[in-house]
Amino acid sequence: PITSSATSSATPTAITLTSPSSTSPSAISTSTTTSSSSTTSWSTSTSTSTSTTTSPTISACNSFLNQATYPVAFNPYSLAVVDVNSDNKPDIIVANSGSNTVGVLLNAGTGTFNAQTSYPVGSQPYSLAVVDVNSDSKPDIIVANTGSNNVGVLLNTGSGTFNTQTTYSVGSSPYSVAVVDVNSDSKPDIIVANTGSNNVGVLLNTGNGTFSAQTNYSVGTFPISVAVVDVNSDNKPDIIIANTFSFTVGVLLNTGSGTFNAQTNYSVSYYPWSVTVVDVNSDNKPDIVVANYGSNTIGILLNIGNGTFNVQTTYSVGVYPWSVAVVDINSDNKPDIIVANYGSNTVGVLLNTGSGNFNAQTTYTIGTNPRSVAVVDVNSDNKPDIIVANTGSNTTGVLLNTGSGPFNAQIIYSVNTNPVSVAVVDVNSDNKPDIVVANTGSNTTGVLLNTGSGTFNAETTYQVGFDPRSVTVVDVNSDNKPDIIVANSGSNTVGILLNTGTGTFNAQTSYSVGSLPYSVAVVDVNSDNKPDIVGANTSTTVTDR
């Protein structure tokens, strides 16, 4: 999957909130969004940034406390948090792209983790999935090794260890991987987008954790984003892919036996960057929504009911639309489009008219280079608000929903340098979602407590490792207090900051992982009801032992 990217900067960062025009800003609610930028391709990661810690300042609100920072480690690429050893404690699994390994950090049970166990994999593992592929109720690791042109499967032995990777040759530069049962045999299969060889590979599960050789399906040039959704109502998941350099979206219909028809191409605009499949016209048929980065448009391809789609209808948006969300923001039961316009420093909102058409974009000025957008109710008024990471201006912006579609102007909260990832979660048990942000330029994690009126206290920062790129907030030690997990890309660690219960956090405990960990997820991977940590390390691939 593709995530937004962020450029580095060494200036102080700020968090921006949108408050009601005539009232004080309201509270922010729970949600998490990560923003990052990749070095050479459109995958989940962000550029490194140098760190200079500066004193936080509040620009649009004078009722905030100073930021506290938490150190994190350097450059983890992608990760998942899943219980992999059936002890009901979530463990961390991280793809270390720089060291060509997958790391597993078992949860010790008190919110701390054992040192990483590394499993050699291929070169540059970029995309990772943790799914039980051999029906033994133990989650296994599936990794796309971009640099070695294979997919690796590491079977779970049941004690939190994994066999050596078994590799399956795929096309050139596999970049995105999905694990879905495509032939209705109750065994999850592997679907991979091979950006270098311009094809999609399907590897059918034979039933014991092994996979048949890849069947290739030619698609357009540089397939970068893949979705697997039933688009023709036959209960068979189909493949939808964004072909970035051929300016098309491809649809490959599932024949029902694990094979797919040749791609049907639908022309879109320049450089389709990401694809989403959602029913936008209330006819119970999923439609295609695509962000066309090169033509500054959003494209809508309506599903006509038999797996084919109408010609794209485009809607002008800002410069370089990077990230898109499709959510009903005005309570009319019609999903609306929210887009982060990276080049024009705006967020655009296109309201759904109810027939699959959208009104012209309404834009909201935000910080510089927005790369990631989330839509979540942050002030407990049952109206989804917009949270955006402004990479170039080192801010996070919150735009509160007025209830009829328009959003108030953002309120800006200064944070430390280069905030690239933001999560919105209640960390002090007052039923008001707070803001947690990863500041890559100052090597800190910042926490801004919600005052209850849509405003936030000044950031408290916690020192973490070098170049923190991704942050998530999950209770990892079963005390009902959400803890902070951060991927420290530059120091090759994952950091855990345990919640004290009052909205403050203990100093980070770090766990060594692979090279350049860039993304982290927390999921129970071994059915022990304990969230495990899974991370993607940008420099290598996965091997099965």
XYZ file of C-alpha atoms in Angstrom:
545
model
C 0.000 0.000 0.000
C 1.091 3.500 -0.689
C 1.271 6.101 1.972
C 1.907 9.742 1.687
C 5.412 11.064 1.905
C 6.971 13.948 3.693
C 10.032 15.996 2.949
C 12.449 16.772 5.717
C 12.935 20.145 7.251
C 14.811 21.542 10.211
C 12.459 24.321 11.219
C 10.087 24.195 14.189
C 6.808 22.444 13.502
C 3.297 23.288 14.430
C -0.027 21.571 14.748
C -2.921 23.302 13.057
C -6.554 23.069 14.113
C -9.629 24.502 12.515
C -11.972 26.103 14.992
C -15.539 27.321 14.691
C -15.697 30.821 13.302
C -17.659 32.325 16.132
C -16.834 30.023 18.986
C -13.764 28.584 20.565
C -12.372 25.505 18.871
C -13.860 22.193 19.896
C -12.257 18.961 20.962
C -10.414 16.522 18.774
C -11.409 12.826 18.548
C -9.686 9.531 17.971
C -7.937 8.637 14.753
C -4.515 7.876 13.430
C -2.786 8.960 10.236
C 0.765 8.466 9.147
C 2.585 10.575 6.653
C 5.973 9.827 5.209
C 7.981 10.099 2.065
C 9.983 7.546 0.187
C 13.444 7.866 -1.160
C 12.920 6.710 -4.722
C 9.434 5.345 -5.072
C 5.848 5.827 -4.059
C 5.732 3.601 -1.041
C 5.242 3.935 2.631
C 8.115 6.017 3.896
C 9.476 9.480 4.422
C 12.714 11.280 3.790
C 15.109 11.619 6.659
C 15.348 14.924 8.424
C 17.980 16.562 10.549
C 16.917 17.396 14.046
C 17.067 20.666 15.896
C 14.868 20.973 18.936
C 13.224 24.357 19.303
C 10.923 25.771 21.909
C 7.299 25.171 21.016
C 5.132 28.182 20.319
C 1.381 28.520 20.042
C 0.143 30.435 17.024
C -3.682 30.883 17.046
C -4.389 29.911 20.585
C -2.759 31.118 23.798
C -4.151 28.446 26.122
C -1.703 25.633 25.417
C 1.102 24.135 27.424
C 4.660 23.713 26.201
C 5.375 20.593 24.199
C 7.062 17.584 25.775
C 9.223 15.409 23.526
C 9.971 11.689 23.500
C 13.034 10.272 21.655
C 12.501 7.558 19.018
C 14.727 5.511 16.743
C 15.786 5.823 13.093
C 14.046 4.784 9.840
C 11.731 1.714 10.188
C 9.921 1.284 6.832
C 6.761 -0.726 7.465
C 5.465 -2.621 10.418
C 2.587 -4.518 11.934
C 1.657 -5.141 15.544
C 0.125 -8.559 16.019
C 0.226 -11.282 18.671
C 2.435 -13.904 17.037
C 3.016 -16.260 19.984
C -0.534 -16.730 21.345
C 0.083 -15.095 24.711
C -2.526 -12.368 24.196
C 0.208 -9.736 24.004
C 0.737 -7.887 20.737
C 4.208 -8.322 19.299
C 6.055 -6.147 16.801
C 6.910 -7.315 13.306
C 9.005 -4.922 11.268
C 10.371 -4.958 7.729
C 13.963 -3.749 7.860
C 14.527 -2.663 4.296
C 18.081 -1.465 4.912
C 19.260 -4.679 6.537
C 17.243 -7.102 4.413
C 15.558 -8.662 7.396
C 12.227 -9.011 9.089
C 12.393 -8.448 12.820
C 10.077 -9.888 15.458
C 9.984 -8.297 18.919
C 7.985 -10.375 21.382
C 5.919 -8.596 24.008
C 7.264 -9.263 27.510
C 3.826 -8.659 29.031
C 4.418 -5.342 30.762
C 4.428 -3.120 27.708
C 8.070 -3.834 27.053
C 9.485 -6.020 24.324
C 12.309 -8.488 24.040
C 15.195 -7.769 21.721
C 14.414 -8.294 18.056
C 14.847 -11.705 16.479
C 15.894 -11.152 12.883
C 14.978 -13.305 9.923
C 16.993 -12.772 6.744
C 14.852 -12.025 3.736
C 15.390 -10.619 0.287
C 16.521 -7.191 -0.746
C 14.449 -4.143 0.138
C 11.313 -5.548 1.763
C 8.749 -2.770 1.222
C 5.325 -4.257 1.878
C 4.310 -6.650 4.618
C 1.193 -8.616 5.537
C 0.617 -10.814 8.591
C -2.057 -13.420 7.862
C -2.591 -17.101 8.702
C -1.891 -18.780 5.361
C -1.750 -22.446 6.455
C -4.922 -22.706 8.581
C -3.180 -23.416 11.882
C -4.554 -20.295 13.617
C -1.072 -18.761 13.776
C -0.427 -15.600 11.770
C 2.350 -15.921 9.208
C 4.464 -13.227 7.559
C 4.220 -12.416 3.849
C 6.674 -9.876 2.490
C 7.319 -8.262 -0.878
C 11.079 -8.169 -1.472
C 11.309 -5.346 -3.965
C 15.038 -5.568 -4.628
C 15.180 -9.346 -5.071
C 11.996 -9.743 -7.119
C 10.291 -12.250 -4.900
C 7.662 -12.687 -2.230
C 8.718 -14.357 0.988
C 6.511 -16.453 3.281
C 7.659 -17.117 6.843
C 5.455 -19.678 8.589
C 4.749 -19.219 12.289
C 5.935 -22.128 14.444
C 3.509 -21.208 17.231
C 5.964 -19.935 19.811
C 6.641 -16.558 18.275
C 9.385 -17.836 16.046
C 9.230 -18.296 12.310
C 10.658 -20.740 9.848
C 13.161 -19.553 7.300
C 11.523 -17.673 4.487
C 10.294 -19.624 1.494
C 10.563 -17.401 -1.544
C 8.381 -17.296 -4.612
C 9.662 -15.575 -7.707
C 7.457 -12.805 -8.946
C 7.929 -9.965 -11.381
C 10.363 -7.100 -11.203
C 10.220 -4.789 -8.187
C 7.153 -6.108 -6.331
C 5.873 -3.083 -4.481
C 2.459 -3.770 -3.000
C 1.066 -7.038 -1.661
C -2.435 -8.139 -0.653
C -3.483 -11.459 0.887
C -7.082 -12.397 0.014
C -8.885 -15.639 -0.857
C -9.510 -15.211 -4.588
C -10.655 -18.744 -5.495
C -13.236 -19.424 -2.756
C -11.367 -22.296 -1.117
C -11.063 -20.548 2.270
C -7.299 -20.240 1.843
C -5.816 -16.747 1.512
C -3.902 -16.166 -1.705
C -1.202 -13.615 -2.521
C -1.715 -10.760 -4.975
C 1.315 -8.617 -5.774
C 1.848 -5.523 -7.917
C 5.153 -5.796 -9.798
C 6.059 -2.225 -10.680
C 9.175 -3.050 -12.691
C 7.644 -5.729 -14.930
C 4.254 -4.086 -15.334
C 2.171 -7.003 -14.166
C 0.112 -8.290 -11.279
C 1.009 -11.685 -9.890
C -1.428 -14.114 -8.253
C -0.022 -16.960 -6.159
C -2.706 -19.471 -5.140
C -2.523 -21.064 -1.706
C -2.158 -24.849 -1.933
C -3.502 -25.320 1.595
C -0.429 -26.028 3.682
C 1.237 -22.641 3.657
C 2.827 -23.099 0.281
C 1.850 -21.341 -2.892
C 1.728 -22.206 -6.542
C 3.981 -20.389 -8.964
C 2.849 -16.883 -9.779
C 0.384 -16.434 -12.602
C 1.112 -13.120 -14.258
C -1.437 -10.727 -15.629
C -0.157 -7.901 -17.766
C -1.269 -4.480 -16.673
C -0.161 -0.948 -17.430
C 3.136 0.747 -16.767
C 4.342 0.978 -13.175
C 1.407 -0.506 -11.245
C 1.735 1.109 -7.835
C -1.515 0.629 -5.929
C -3.741 -2.438 -5.809
C -7.196 -3.083 -4.339
C -8.973 -6.447 -4.223
C -12.768 -5.971 -4.125
C -15.776 -7.703 -5.689
C -16.929 -5.172 -8.299
C -19.441 -7.299 -10.261
C -21.519 -8.800 -7.411
C -20.544 -12.426 -8.028
C -18.947 -12.888 -4.583
C -15.509 -13.220 -6.152
C -12.939 -10.536 -5.335
C -11.581 -8.726 -8.376
C -8.340 -6.810 -8.830
C -8.259 -3.051 -9.350
C -4.898 -1.447 -10.022
C -3.555 2.051 -10.609
C -1.100 2.036 -13.533
C 0.809 5.201 -12.772
C 2.840 5.750 -15.934
C 0.242 4.527 -18.439
C -2.434 6.813 -16.993
C -4.979 4.032 -16.555
C -6.868 2.087 -13.942
C -7.063 -1.617 -14.685
C -9.846 -3.998 -13.652
C -9.212 -7.751 -13.755
C -12.410 -9.726 -13.151
C -12.199 -12.955 -11.176
C -13.372 -16.020 -13.131
C -14.102 -17.945 -9.936
C -11.279 -20.456 -10.081
C -8.487 -18.172 -8.974
C -7.775 -16.923 -12.439
C -8.559 -13.508 -13.804
C -9.625 -12.158 -17.132
C -7.297 -9.864 -18.994
C -7.232 -6.353 -17.635
C -9.831 -3.937 -18.899
C -8.240 -0.521 -19.026
C -9.983 2.693 -18.168
C -8.211 5.864 -19.115
C -7.724 8.291 -16.310
C -5.615 11.401 -16.047
C -1.863 11.783 -15.627
C -0.172 9.711 -12.947
C -2.920 7.961 -10.994
C -1.319 7.773 -7.577
C -3.725 5.809 -5.454
C -7.011 4.005 -5.939
C -10.011 3.495 -3.651
C -13.104 1.393 -4.366
C -16.293 2.696 -2.678
C -19.980 2.909 -3.631
C -20.451 6.658 -4.172
C -23.924 6.693 -5.788
C -25.877 4.405 -3.421
C -26.586 1.668 -5.972
C -24.758 -1.054 -4.000
C -22.047 -1.267 -6.652
C -18.528 -0.241 -5.662
C -17.144 2.594 -7.769
C -13.544 3.601 -8.418
C -12.097 6.815 -7.000
C -8.588 7.701 -8.144
C -6.231 10.540 -7.276
C -4.530 11.761 -10.456
C -1.364 13.344 -9.144
C -0.077 14.630 -12.477
C -3.275 16.273 -13.737
C -4.520 17.789 -10.492
C -7.820 15.928 -10.611
C -9.884 13.319 -8.826
C -11.428 10.756 -11.150
C -14.710 8.908 -10.522
C -15.550 5.806 -12.555
C -19.101 4.664 -11.804
C -19.808 0.934 -11.747
C -22.535 0.036 -14.250
C -23.298 -3.283 -12.581
C -21.486 -5.993 -14.517
C -17.907 -5.234 -13.550
C -17.513 -2.522 -16.128
C -17.223 1.163 -15.451
C -18.276 4.360 -17.107
C -15.741 6.770 -18.505
C -14.005 8.729 -15.775
C -15.603 11.960 -14.650
C -12.957 14.329 -13.368
C -13.117 17.022 -10.764
C -10.443 19.665 -10.569
C -8.664 19.821 -7.268
C -5.452 21.447 -6.089
C -1.922 20.876 -7.277
C -0.567 17.322 -6.861
C -3.406 15.515 -5.063
C -1.542 13.036 -2.891
C -3.953 11.390 -0.484
C -7.704 10.868 -0.715
C -10.424 9.746 1.702
C -14.068 8.970 0.892
C -16.322 9.616 3.910
C -19.769 11.132 4.501
C -18.972 14.445 6.209
C -22.386 16.170 6.098
C -24.643 13.402 7.449
C -26.628 12.846 4.251
C -25.568 9.191 3.884
C -23.580 9.991 0.742
C -19.806 9.536 0.837
C -17.894 12.721 0.100
C -14.326 13.141 -1.148
C -11.583 14.723 0.922
C -8.226 15.244 -0.789
C -4.832 16.518 0.349
C -3.436 18.817 -2.353
C 0.296 18.594 -1.788
C 1.381 21.290 -4.227
C -1.223 23.936 -3.422
C -1.152 23.581 0.358
C -4.871 22.955 0.679
C -7.381 20.309 1.625
C -10.255 19.974 -0.816
C -13.766 18.792 0.047
C -16.101 17.646 -2.741
C -19.651 17.052 -1.504
C -21.612 14.170 -3.012
C -24.850 15.282 -4.728
C -26.370 11.804 -4.418
C -26.180 10.565 -7.995
C -22.473 9.852 -8.158
C -21.737 13.460 -8.961
C -19.822 15.857 -6.773
C -19.903 19.582 -6.277
C -16.850 21.643 -7.104
C -14.102 21.412 -4.536
C -14.203 23.725 -1.552
C -10.654 24.368 -0.428
C -9.256 25.038 3.005
C -5.824 26.581 3.306
C -3.573 24.569 5.553
C 0.170 24.160 6.046
C 2.826 23.441 3.462
C 2.832 20.171 1.486
C -0.003 18.156 3.041
C 0.651 14.482 2.351
C -1.700 12.554 4.588
C -5.329 13.139 5.520
C -7.650 11.456 8.025
C -11.355 12.081 8.593
C -12.508 11.430 12.164
C -14.820 13.058 14.705
C -12.375 14.723 17.076
C -14.713 16.819 19.224
C -17.459 14.311 20.057
C -20.208 16.075 18.109
C -20.813 13.134 15.747
C -19.430 15.103 12.804
C -16.250 13.837 11.152
C -13.431 16.366 11.228
C -10.330 16.588 9.038
C -6.831 15.977 10.360
C -3.920 16.613 8.013
C -0.143 16.312 8.282
C 1.551 19.353 6.717
C 5.002 18.068 5.927
C 6.641 21.203 4.635
C 5.478 23.502 7.432
C 6.021 21.046 10.247
C 2.424 21.229 11.412
C -0.596 19.091 11.956
C -3.909 20.710 11.086
C -7.359 19.985 12.438
C -10.408 21.378 10.649
C -13.579 21.069 12.700
C -16.786 20.141 10.897
C -19.635 22.644 11.261
C -22.252 20.001 10.480
C -23.325 21.043 6.996
C -20.157 20.271 5.090
C -18.047 23.423 5.459
C -15.137 23.399 7.863
C -13.848 26.207 10.002
C -10.442 27.678 9.375
C -7.652 25.695 10.909
C -6.133 26.573 14.260
C -2.377 26.159 14.324
C -0.483 24.557 17.171
C 3.281 24.787 17.023
C 5.131 21.552 17.509
C 8.688 20.463 16.959
C 10.447 20.210 13.628
C 8.942 18.335 10.674
C 5.861 16.507 12.019
C 5.149 13.665 9.579
C 2.777 11.332 11.397
C -0.211 12.106 13.591
C -2.585 10.031 15.719
C -5.717 11.266 17.478
C -6.565 9.181 20.557
C -7.819 9.835 24.102
C -4.653 9.273 26.160
C -5.823 10.576 29.556
C -9.241 8.890 29.889
C -11.327 12.072 29.807
C -13.294 11.025 26.716
C -11.640 13.760 24.651
C -9.320 12.670 21.857
C -5.820 14.071 22.142
C -3.156 14.609 19.471
C 0.051 12.568 19.288
C 2.589 13.585 16.649
C 5.962 12.265 15.444
C 8.431 15.131 14.902
C 11.156 13.804 12.612
C 13.252 16.960 12.617
C 13.563 17.206 16.396
C 13.583 13.480 17.209
C 10.601 13.787 19.501
C 7.054 12.640 19.983
C 4.651 15.378 21.009
C 1.380 15.088 22.944
C -1.267 17.852 22.876
C -4.046 17.249 25.399
C -7.610 18.142 24.417
C -9.153 20.826 26.642
C -12.697 19.781 25.737
C -13.689 22.789 23.663
C -11.896 21.850 20.476
C -8.681 23.476 21.622
C -5.526 21.766 22.794
C -2.847 22.450 25.357
C 0.645 23.208 24.153
C 2.610 20.173 23.077
C 4.533 18.157 25.638
C 7.469 16.474 23.944
C 9.247 13.220 24.679
C 12.690 12.529 23.287
C 12.825 9.483 21.046
C 15.243 8.036 18.544
C 16.554 9.605 15.384
C 14.133 10.421 12.582
C 10.813 9.116 13.996
C 8.616 8.449 10.957
C 5.467 6.676 12.120
C 3.473 6.747 15.347
C 0.580 4.641 16.609
C -1.219 4.684 19.958
C -2.342 1.317 21.382
C -2.555 -0.244 24.850
C 0.323 -2.743 24.782
C 0.444 -3.741 28.450
C -3.244 -4.410 29.174
C -3.744 -1.578 31.681
C -6.452 0.145 29.617
C -4.169 3.126 28.943
C -3.073 3.689 25.338
C 0.698 3.675 24.911
C 2.813 5.255 22.158
C 4.692 3.106 19.647
C 7.063 4.912 17.293
C 9.249 3.804 14.385
C 12.652 5.493 14.672
C 13.866 5.276 11.109
C 17.264 6.860 11.616
C 18.243 4.847 14.670
C 16.841 1.511 13.468
C 14.609 1.045 16.484
C 11.008 0.895 17.585
C 10.251 2.874 20.729
C 7.533 2.184 23.321
C 6.422 4.974 25.682
C 4.125 3.592 28.386
C 1.170 5.720 29.493
C 1.237 6.733 33.168
C -2.536 7.232 33.202
C -2.596 11.024 33.464
C -1.795 11.885 29.874
C 1.956 11.774 30.428
C 4.321 9.032 29.306
C 7.401 7.280 30.612
C 10.690 7.603 28.781
C 10.934 5.507 25.646
C 12.105 1.891 25.785
C 13.700 1.078 22.445
C 13.975 -2.202 20.586
C 16.484 -2.745 17.806
C 14.970 -3.658 14.471
C 16.197 -3.696 10.897
C 17.525 -0.859 8.834
C 15.341 2.211 8.337
C 12.043 1.107 9.909
C 9.460 3.386 8.330
C 6.017 2.215 9.336
C 4.587 0.482 12.383
C 1.322 -1.308 13.097
C 0.005 -2.968 16.244
C -2.106 -6.090 15.723
C -2.644 -9.394 17.521
C -0.851 -11.767 15.142
C -0.828 -14.976 17.176
C -4.338 -15.091 18.666
C -3.198 -14.488 22.239
C -5.264 -11.306 22.644
C -2.072 -9.272 22.969
C -1.258 -6.629 20.386
C 1.968 -7.353 18.546
C 4.142 -4.898 16.638
C 4.795 -5.302 12.948
C 7.220 -3.021 11.177
C 8.463 -2.520 7.656
C 12.188 -1.945 7.186
C 12.807 -0.200 3.900
C 16.046 -1.698 2.760
C 15.418 -5.485 2.356
C 13.235 -8.512 1.630
C 11.946 -11.399 3.778
C 13.266 -14.997 3.828
C 11.462 -18.090 5.217
C 13.187 -20.328 7.702
